[in-house]
Amino acid sequence: MRKLKHLFAVCILLLAYNLSYSQDAVTYQTPPKDIADLLLANPTPSVSITSRAEWMILIERNSYPTVEELGQPEVRVAGLRLNPNNFSPSRQNFINNFTLKNIKANKEYKITGLPANMLAGNASWSPAEKKFAFTNTTGNKVDLYVVDVLTQKATKINKEALNINLGNSFTWVDDNTIVYKAATQLPTAAPKKPITPKGPTVQQNLGKVAPSPTFEDLIKSPYDEQIFEFLATSQLIQNKNGVETKIGKPSIYLSFQLSPDKKYFLTRTIRKPFSYLVTANGFPSTVAITDLTGKNIKTLAELSSSEGTPSGYDNTQNVARAFEWRDDDAATITWAMPLDSGLIKKKVDYHDAVYSLSAPFTSEAKELFKTKLRYAGTSWGNETLALVREISRTKQMSRVDRYNTTKNTLEVLYERSQNDAYGNPGNPVTEKNKFGREAVITIDNGTKLLMNNITGSSPKGDLPFLAKFDLNTKQNEIIWRCSDGSYEYVTDVLDANDLVLLTRKESQKDVPNYFIKNLKSKVADISITSFKNPYPQLDGVTKQKVFYKRADGVDLTGDLYLPKNYNKDKDGPLPVLIWAYPREFNSAADAAQVRGSQYRFTTISWASPIFYVTQGYAILDNAEMPIVAKDDKKPNDTFIEQLQLNAEAAINKLSELGVGDKNRVAVGGHSYGAFMTANLLAHTNLFKAGIARSGAYNRTLTPFGFQNEDRTYWQDPKLYFDMSPFSFADKIKTPILLIHGDADDNSGTFPINSERLFNAIKGHGGTVRFVFLPYEAHSYRGKENLLHMLWEQNQWLEKYVKNAK
């Protein structure tokens, strides 16, 4: 009997021991009410406005879907996530209501005939802007609706269910004709996955160089090939006044683009063999021109898989690319070809040549111009003007050339570092030309461009502007700029001659709303929306842009949020959460530029750290974490050292201001910000805790480069080791909260990163908690998951920061 009692006692002790080390079984939790209410608030609608500002669509989107909705059937293949029941992507941000507003009459109209339980997308105005179309997704199909603006009535126009799995879903031909992609079979006809395969999956390479990024959701088996082909194949349909006519034969369309004269299609269709190494966009494809019946007029290119693209910035395949219609001509195709075999380091005078071919497409292609950097596209204007963009990602620079279409000459208009925000002259304003295409306009008798900069970075912060760029002197003259104390930018130029603008204006206290502004008449701005504040919980919260300097002299900034009614003399220093995302710079001057505006209205997304200002924390959001090239080295050669300099400077600044307790600071970030967080905890003792969401922590899992690092693992294995916080998991003793979606679809941030880092920290006795969110991709969406994530973060901050021992 004594032995039995002893055995029973031992069993109880063992059970208690095992339970204490078992997984922490947690049901879904909710954060404090203010945090939950901020997350679930209905945001202000987005808008779509006709070119003359006569009509406006107010677009309301669904709140976050439930986890049950996220958990519906999903096929992950060829880099896509598809709903097998209705030929549509499985993770869409649906629209749940449209409202029409007549701007001149200042009157809103409810649209009749909208589908019940609407899940809409792809809203698009017709050429004459008398109608707009949208797709609506149901449980078993996708339909196409057209809304007549004058009657405010929606009508379903398709009989064949749409297939919107790849590329563009539909295109307007005229106000009565739309072309769309239709499914060729019912979802129930999908091939069934065999329990027993016919054999193993085999891949091989016979000496071909094929470096590749680490894509998710790739084809992995013959069955994957079958299901991809089934879900991606579609039939082009022309619908004219409700009558459907098939165009050509079913294909796997990556894209179909209508010519300006609306007589031809430029198509890109996928062909076999499908790749197991790249996504659908990199599969072998055929680029062709067809007429509106689907008859092949000209095959332009048979492109191979992108597997052979050389690694390294600015390198490209040695094939034709960037096929597009000229917007200023009836039916002319342009494309680029590398002159350096696709290798940017090859010493040549010109790296790309751009060619054109016009209808009837029977002549030889014509060379238009050559570029000294990598060609990045053309914005077409009037009969003699086009703007050509060249880039060098390696040098972080871009150039815009003036192309004279009659002389076939290029003239550099301006070039700048892509990170030089102050030197950005803006983007040229466009308007619809005679073909209904957006084309660059000139003003002042053709001597100037009208330039719109919706950011307008300056030493005072972002101040958007409108400018005139003189094509002769190459100088930019600002003719209007947002005033201090607010944030206003031009969303559209309604009349370039009279300078009538549509703007979006906000301030710290004023919700973003839309206005019509007349620069010449200088009459009072006309308000065309009156959206209300969806975030009353943030009333009284203060925001300021803080400026500080790190130890090596680089200037930094961040957005500081303080709780309402906070008085530093009375309340003392607060616990702090610093949230950041590192960026690489070749220039310290570029890194030091001020970005963002303290006058923007505070909006909340699920990913924001601002929730916690309601819980008594000082929040330093968008804390600059520049990684700057030094001493002819690349930025990442001193990555860890510079992270520490950035973090120390931010903590010291908040301490000097008297608002932050330097002994109670947490750091956090998402994706590369999570990578930053883990590295800071591995190499410094500056923080009480860290929050790392959906990060990559072992860089050997991304061996052909990552973020803005183009060296491969084999070129610099020490760099990959030193930049991996996994390599220093034994040094992570500061409490770290790891959060990851179990369906992360981002290249490089495989969920195994968090799994393995958790195990490594745990194995060395660190304090770590790992939250695996079901059905979540790289960006989280499920309502219960988001509420729980916010609860986890709040609990972590309360325990290890606010109430730190």
XYZ file of C-alpha atoms in Angstrom, residues 92-603:
512
model
C -9.299 39.878 -51.315
C -10.116 43.144 -49.596
C -13.726 43.357 -50.738
C -15.945 46.414 -51.172
C -19.336 46.086 -49.462
C -21.064 49.258 -50.641
C -21.048 51.891 -53.380
C -22.774 55.274 -53.166
C -22.963 57.767 -56.038
C -22.636 61.472 -55.434
C -23.291 64.298 -57.865
C -20.585 66.774 -56.932
C -22.141 69.860 -58.504
C -25.560 69.193 -56.912
C -23.908 68.012 -53.679
C -26.358 65.123 -53.567
C -25.813 61.443 -52.776
C -27.747 58.632 -54.453
C -28.297 55.076 -53.279
C -27.608 52.580 -56.052
C -30.380 50.056 -56.677
C -29.744 46.532 -57.914
C -26.533 45.973 -56.010
C -26.099 42.273 -55.167
C -27.078 41.102 -51.693
C -24.098 40.523 -49.374
C -21.918 42.241 -51.959
C -18.243 41.333 -52.155
C -17.095 43.686 -54.893
C -13.784 44.584 -56.503
C -12.098 46.119 -59.546
C -14.383 49.171 -59.889
C -13.671 50.884 -63.219
C -15.231 53.860 -65.048
C -16.352 53.426 -68.652
C -14.602 55.506 -71.371
C -17.326 58.198 -71.361
C -17.612 57.976 -67.553
C -21.360 57.454 -67.759
C -21.093 54.011 -66.207
C -18.813 52.006 -63.980
C -18.306 48.260 -63.721
C -17.268 45.994 -60.866
C -16.842 42.303 -60.135
C -18.867 40.577 -57.419
C -17.644 37.373 -55.831
C -20.039 34.751 -54.474
C -19.439 31.304 -53.025
C -19.360 29.598 -56.425
C -18.712 32.249 -59.100
C -17.691 35.791 -59.992
C -20.133 38.076 -61.803
C -19.744 41.419 -63.575
C -22.079 44.333 -62.790
C -22.469 47.677 -64.554
C -23.899 50.755 -62.827
C -25.606 53.425 -64.944
C -24.747 56.783 -63.382
C -27.875 58.618 -64.515
C -30.324 55.946 -63.307
C -28.153 54.867 -60.345
C -29.011 51.255 -61.159
C -26.708 48.210 -61.095
C -27.221 45.356 -63.588
C -25.472 41.995 -63.830
C -24.371 41.672 -67.456
C -22.615 38.299 -67.681
C -24.010 34.848 -68.273
C -20.635 33.097 -68.198
C -18.922 33.172 -64.785
C -15.690 35.165 -64.736
C -12.194 33.855 -64.030
C -10.173 36.583 -62.266
C -7.276 34.444 -61.042
C -4.535 36.035 -63.186
C -3.880 39.571 -64.391
C -6.584 42.031 -65.367
C -10.183 40.815 -65.103
C -11.931 42.995 -67.679
C -11.492 46.014 -69.915
C -13.943 48.525 -71.390
C -14.066 48.857 -75.187
C -16.795 51.500 -75.257
C -19.681 52.382 -72.961
C -21.705 49.408 -74.217
C -18.935 46.826 -74.680
C -16.715 45.067 -72.149
C -14.235 42.224 -72.645
C -13.619 39.884 -69.723
C -12.110 36.517 -68.882
C -14.575 33.687 -68.262
C -14.132 30.317 -66.605
C -14.138 27.427 -69.063
C -15.461 24.759 -66.688
C -17.402 24.436 -63.455
C -15.340 24.345 -60.243
C -16.620 20.813 -59.611
C -14.656 19.617 -62.665
C -11.318 20.313 -60.944
C -8.853 17.406 -61.041
C -8.813 15.381 -57.833
C -5.569 14.907 -55.996
C -4.656 11.219 -56.085
C -4.019 9.494 -52.780
C -1.241 7.510 -54.409
C 0.882 9.453 -56.926
C 2.121 7.827 -60.118
C 5.666 8.317 -58.949
C 8.013 10.713 -57.168
C 8.343 14.359 -58.072
C 11.654 14.819 -59.896
C 13.472 17.999 -60.838
C 16.886 18.323 -62.424
C 19.291 20.906 -63.782
C 21.813 20.157 -66.515
C 24.401 22.859 -66.001
C 22.082 25.847 -66.409
C 22.608 28.763 -64.017
C 19.263 29.519 -62.365
C 19.514 31.606 -59.188
C 16.114 32.428 -57.754
C 14.500 34.347 -54.895
C 12.826 32.244 -52.222
C 9.221 32.368 -53.436
C 6.340 30.816 -51.516
C 3.511 28.585 -52.798
C 5.357 27.244 -55.820
C 4.369 24.260 -57.961
C 5.740 21.148 -56.271
C 4.181 18.171 -58.078
C 2.461 17.025 -61.290
C -0.875 17.446 -59.521
C -0.020 21.087 -58.761
C 0.577 21.586 -62.469
C -2.860 20.159 -63.251
C -4.738 22.257 -60.705
C -2.898 25.425 -61.772
C -3.775 24.845 -65.417
C -7.412 24.188 -64.488
C -7.780 27.285 -62.300
C -5.809 29.654 -64.558
C -7.290 28.794 -67.960
C -9.900 31.280 -69.187
C -11.862 32.275 -72.259
C -11.978 35.886 -73.460
C -15.569 37.066 -73.847
C -16.869 40.211 -75.538
C -20.113 41.458 -74.012
C -21.926 44.033 -76.119
C -25.276 45.189 -74.751
C -25.586 41.898 -72.898
C -24.717 39.632 -75.851
C -21.675 37.420 -75.157
C -19.277 36.419 -77.953
C -16.180 34.249 -77.482
C -12.832 35.709 -78.563
C -10.322 33.104 -79.744
C -9.581 29.932 -77.815
C -9.134 29.348 -74.072
C -5.645 30.171 -72.780
C -3.818 31.001 -69.576
C -3.844 34.798 -69.866
C -1.317 36.755 -67.856
C -2.652 39.916 -69.473
C -4.705 41.287 -72.351
C -4.436 44.966 -73.262
C -6.619 46.836 -75.752
C -4.898 49.062 -78.329
C -5.635 52.803 -78.237
C -7.680 52.535 -81.466
C -9.532 49.546 -79.949
C -8.811 47.252 -82.901
C -6.238 44.896 -81.362
C -5.245 43.082 -78.195
C -1.722 42.712 -76.858
C -1.803 39.373 -75.036
C 0.632 37.469 -72.893
C -0.278 33.816 -72.368
C 1.464 31.155 -70.311
C 2.635 27.939 -71.911
C 4.231 24.751 -70.617
C 6.479 23.567 -69.076
C 5.495 25.247 -65.801
C 8.329 26.156 -63.463
C 8.896 24.696 -59.995
C 11.280 27.538 -59.127
C 9.433 30.784 -59.948
C 5.866 32.087 -59.786
C 3.324 32.194 -62.613
C 4.557 35.608 -63.764
C 7.882 33.961 -64.590
C 6.531 30.952 -66.490
C 7.302 30.530 -70.206
C 4.942 32.784 -72.144
C 3.955 34.003 -75.572
C 3.487 37.680 -76.376
C 1.215 38.242 -79.364
C -1.083 40.705 -81.110
C -4.588 39.558 -82.018
C -7.603 41.250 -83.516
C -10.881 41.552 -81.598
C -12.023 38.144 -82.858
C -8.959 36.462 -81.392
C -7.174 35.902 -84.706
C -3.400 35.966 -84.297
C -1.936 38.918 -86.187
C 1.663 38.770 -84.961
C 3.616 36.707 -82.452
C 6.080 39.132 -80.907
C 8.056 36.854 -78.591
C 8.284 33.353 -77.168
C 9.697 34.045 -73.714
C 11.423 31.368 -71.679
C 11.018 30.880 -67.940
C 12.523 33.635 -65.802
C 14.551 30.992 -63.932
C 17.614 32.063 -65.893
C 17.540 35.690 -64.720
C 21.021 36.550 -63.395
C 21.172 37.464 -59.711
C 22.110 41.004 -58.775
C 20.433 44.380 -59.073
C 19.699 45.726 -62.560
C 20.440 42.372 -64.185
C 17.748 41.004 -66.471
C 17.130 38.144 -68.853
C 18.661 38.533 -72.274
C 15.219 38.669 -73.887
C 12.661 41.252 -74.912
C 10.645 42.783 -72.055
C 8.293 45.660 -71.176
C 5.838 45.164 -74.044
C 3.206 47.911 -74.092
C 1.042 50.022 -76.385
C 2.107 53.583 -77.108
C -0.572 55.810 -75.604
C -0.080 58.504 -78.242
C -0.568 56.341 -81.334
C -3.438 54.284 -82.717
C -1.735 50.872 -82.598
C 2.007 50.782 -81.943
C 3.799 48.320 -79.664
C 7.067 49.145 -77.883
C 9.479 46.896 -75.987
C 13.046 46.865 -74.652
C 16.012 44.599 -75.348
C 19.242 44.499 -73.311
C 22.431 45.442 -75.140
C 24.607 44.035 -72.353
C 23.297 40.440 -72.466
C 21.310 41.373 -69.350
C 24.442 41.943 -67.229
C 24.582 45.496 -65.932
C 28.291 45.338 -65.035
C 29.213 44.667 -68.648
C 31.022 47.724 -70.009
C 28.919 49.058 -72.872
C 27.894 52.546 -73.965
C 24.203 51.682 -73.754
C 22.487 49.003 -71.691
C 19.064 48.861 -73.369
C 17.453 49.627 -76.706
C 13.742 50.332 -77.183
C 11.928 49.268 -80.333
C 8.501 49.814 -81.859
C 6.220 48.115 -84.358
C 3.061 49.681 -85.792
C -0.075 48.252 -87.378
C -0.466 46.271 -89.585
C 2.642 44.752 -87.901
C 4.145 43.413 -91.110
C 7.263 45.581 -91.286
C 10.535 45.257 -89.384
C 10.742 46.655 -85.869
C 12.138 50.184 -85.598
C 14.711 51.236 -83.020
C 13.502 54.320 -81.138
C 16.330 55.048 -78.679
C 18.987 53.579 -76.409
C 19.413 54.114 -72.660
C 22.621 54.380 -70.667
C 20.975 52.918 -67.554
C 18.342 50.182 -67.333
C 15.158 51.164 -69.173
C 12.169 51.490 -66.810
C 9.300 52.707 -68.990
C 7.934 55.581 -71.070
C 5.182 58.109 -70.402
C 3.832 59.239 -73.759
C 2.648 62.767 -74.392
C 1.768 64.758 -77.489
C 3.039 64.144 -81.001
C 6.631 65.147 -80.249
C 7.058 64.553 -76.498
C 7.585 61.490 -74.339
C 9.355 61.009 -71.009
C 11.692 58.035 -70.614
C 12.695 56.700 -67.210
C 16.028 54.983 -66.568
C 17.116 53.455 -63.261
C 20.128 52.025 -61.481
C 19.068 50.168 -58.381
C 22.703 49.449 -57.554
C 23.509 53.165 -57.458
C 20.054 54.035 -56.039
C 19.515 56.571 -58.805
C 16.953 57.376 -61.487
C 16.928 59.565 -64.579
C 14.140 61.073 -66.691
C 14.845 61.889 -70.352
C 12.891 63.922 -72.861
C 12.328 61.847 -75.985
C 11.680 63.762 -79.186
C 9.449 61.410 -81.169
C 10.214 63.071 -84.520
C 14.013 63.248 -84.129
C 14.346 60.032 -82.091
C 16.679 61.771 -79.629
C 17.001 61.560 -75.848
C 17.840 64.543 -73.664
C 18.340 64.223 -69.911
C 15.838 66.394 -68.029
C 16.795 65.468 -64.479
C 18.387 62.718 -62.467
C 18.616 62.123 -58.758
C 19.238 59.607 -56.043
C 16.089 57.572 -55.519
C 16.542 58.250 -51.802
C 16.862 62.009 -52.295
C 13.315 62.955 -51.315
C 14.090 66.690 -51.305
C 15.230 66.580 -54.928
C 12.103 64.894 -56.255
C 10.481 67.303 -58.754
C 7.232 65.307 -58.775
C 5.407 63.356 -61.463
C 4.163 64.866 -64.726
C 0.430 65.528 -64.832
C -1.527 63.586 -67.449
C -4.953 63.830 -69.004
C -6.961 61.712 -71.434
C -5.968 62.157 -75.074
C -8.074 61.494 -78.189
C -7.683 57.744 -77.637
C -8.905 57.972 -74.060
C -5.412 57.150 -72.749
C -3.585 59.061 -70.038
C -0.909 61.177 -71.714
C 1.609 63.722 -70.391
C 0.458 67.301 -70.938
C 2.428 70.490 -71.516
C 1.431 74.028 -70.582
C 2.551 77.575 -71.429
C 2.630 76.930 -75.191
C 4.288 73.553 -74.818
C 7.327 74.850 -72.940
C 6.614 73.365 -69.519
C 5.424 70.259 -67.746
C 2.982 70.441 -64.868
C 4.515 68.424 -62.024
C 2.624 67.018 -59.027
C 4.533 65.925 -55.923
C 2.111 64.336 -53.448
C 4.852 64.011 -50.817
C 6.872 67.188 -51.178
C 9.573 66.266 -48.683
C 11.432 69.207 -47.167
C 13.488 70.031 -44.065
C 10.169 71.098 -42.479
C 8.609 67.732 -43.219
C 6.359 66.712 -46.096
C 4.725 69.683 -47.844
C 3.174 68.504 -51.154
C 3.376 70.872 -54.110
C 2.423 71.549 -57.724
C 5.138 72.927 -59.990
C 5.972 73.985 -63.540
C 9.030 72.275 -65.016
C 10.648 74.311 -67.788
C 11.749 71.974 -70.591
C 14.400 74.447 -71.738
C 15.993 75.603 -68.481
C 15.209 72.314 -66.696
C 14.169 74.221 -63.593
C 11.171 73.397 -61.403
C 9.068 76.371 -60.258
C 6.644 75.619 -57.418
C 3.317 77.373 -58.090
C 1.383 75.975 -55.111
C 2.458 74.284 -51.918
C 0.624 72.873 -48.926
C 0.581 75.396 -46.084
C 2.229 74.738 -42.727
C -0.067 73.220 -40.137
C -1.893 70.903 -42.528
C -1.230 68.204 -45.079
C -2.829 68.688 -48.499
C -1.967 67.160 -51.839
C -3.342 67.243 -55.388
C -5.166 64.040 -56.302
C -6.105 65.239 -59.791
C -5.769 68.273 -62.037
C -9.261 68.986 -63.351
C -8.244 71.870 -65.635
C -4.564 72.401 -66.398
C -5.034 75.793 -68.048
C -7.136 77.367 -65.305
C -5.361 75.338 -62.611
C -8.494 73.818 -61.108
C -7.409 71.065 -58.729
C -8.905 68.254 -56.721
C -7.098 68.004 -53.367
C -7.171 65.859 -50.260
C -6.619 67.838 -47.086
C -6.119 66.887 -43.447
C -4.528 68.046 -40.208
C -3.875 66.544 -36.802
C -7.468 67.351 -35.822
C -9.221 67.299 -39.208
C -10.191 64.045 -40.928
C -8.979 63.794 -44.562
C -11.577 65.254 -46.943
C -11.669 66.248 -50.603
C -11.817 69.791 -52.007
C -11.930 71.596 -55.349
C -9.324 74.365 -55.439
C -8.971 77.087 -58.105
C -5.486 78.611 -58.098
C -6.266 81.366 -60.602
C -9.565 82.698 -59.304
C -8.532 82.120 -55.699
C -12.130 81.576 -54.636
C -12.690 79.635 -51.445
C -12.087 75.893 -51.689
C -15.225 73.846 -52.286
C -15.623 70.886 -49.936
C -17.030 67.811 -51.714
C -16.876 65.328 -48.801
C -17.559 65.640 -45.097
C -16.161 62.511 -43.488
C -16.236 62.276 -39.682
C -13.593 61.156 -37.212
C -13.737 57.359 -36.819
C -11.261 57.394 -33.905
C -12.671 59.372 -30.944
C -10.439 57.269 -28.660
C -7.475 59.304 -29.938
C -8.966 62.717 -29.111
C -6.406 64.580 -27.041
C -3.469 62.383 -28.090
C -0.595 64.617 -29.201
C 1.734 64.015 -32.127
C 5.000 65.730 -32.966
C 7.925 65.161 -35.265
C 11.073 64.808 -33.148
C 14.537 65.561 -34.520
C 17.723 64.101 -33.126
C 21.222 63.047 -34.114
C 23.042 59.769 -33.703
C 26.603 59.556 -32.395
C 28.237 59.597 -35.844
C 26.358 62.763 -36.835
C 23.558 61.328 -39.001
C 20.307 63.265 -38.455
C 17.246 61.205 -37.519
C 13.528 61.772 -36.979
C 10.511 59.945 -35.605
C 6.809 60.497 -34.925
C 6.169 60.842 -31.201
C 2.692 60.155 -29.810
C 1.847 60.973 -26.185
C -1.325 60.013 -24.241
C -4.154 62.505 -23.856
C -3.924 64.725 -20.781
C -0.263 63.751 -20.338
C 1.845 66.266 -18.400
C 5.501 65.350 -18.164
C 6.076 67.550 -15.106
C 3.220 65.863 -13.298
C 3.282 62.347 -14.751
C 6.999 61.904 -15.319
C 8.693 59.779 -17.987
C 6.530 57.121 -19.634
C 7.233 53.565 -20.742
C 8.165 53.628 -24.420
C 7.479 51.563 -27.533
C 9.768 52.273 -30.504
C 8.508 50.923 -33.839
C 10.729 50.972 -36.922
C 11.785 49.518 -40.276
C 15.415 49.827 -41.450
C 16.323 51.288 -44.859
C 19.624 51.238 -46.734
C 21.254 54.397 -48.117
C 24.354 55.050 -50.179
C 24.429 58.634 -48.902
C 24.372 59.975 -45.346
C 22.780 63.168 -46.661
C 19.866 61.199 -48.125
C 19.516 59.220 -44.903
C 19.280 62.415 -42.872
C 16.366 63.882 -44.825
C 13.104 64.491 -42.979
C 10.273 62.186 -44.036
C 6.625 62.354 -43.098
C 4.514 65.145 -41.640
C 3.453 65.802 -38.078
C 0.294 67.451 -39.423
C -1.294 64.313 -40.856
C -4.463 63.001 -39.267
C -3.710 59.875 -37.268
C -5.232 56.786 -38.842
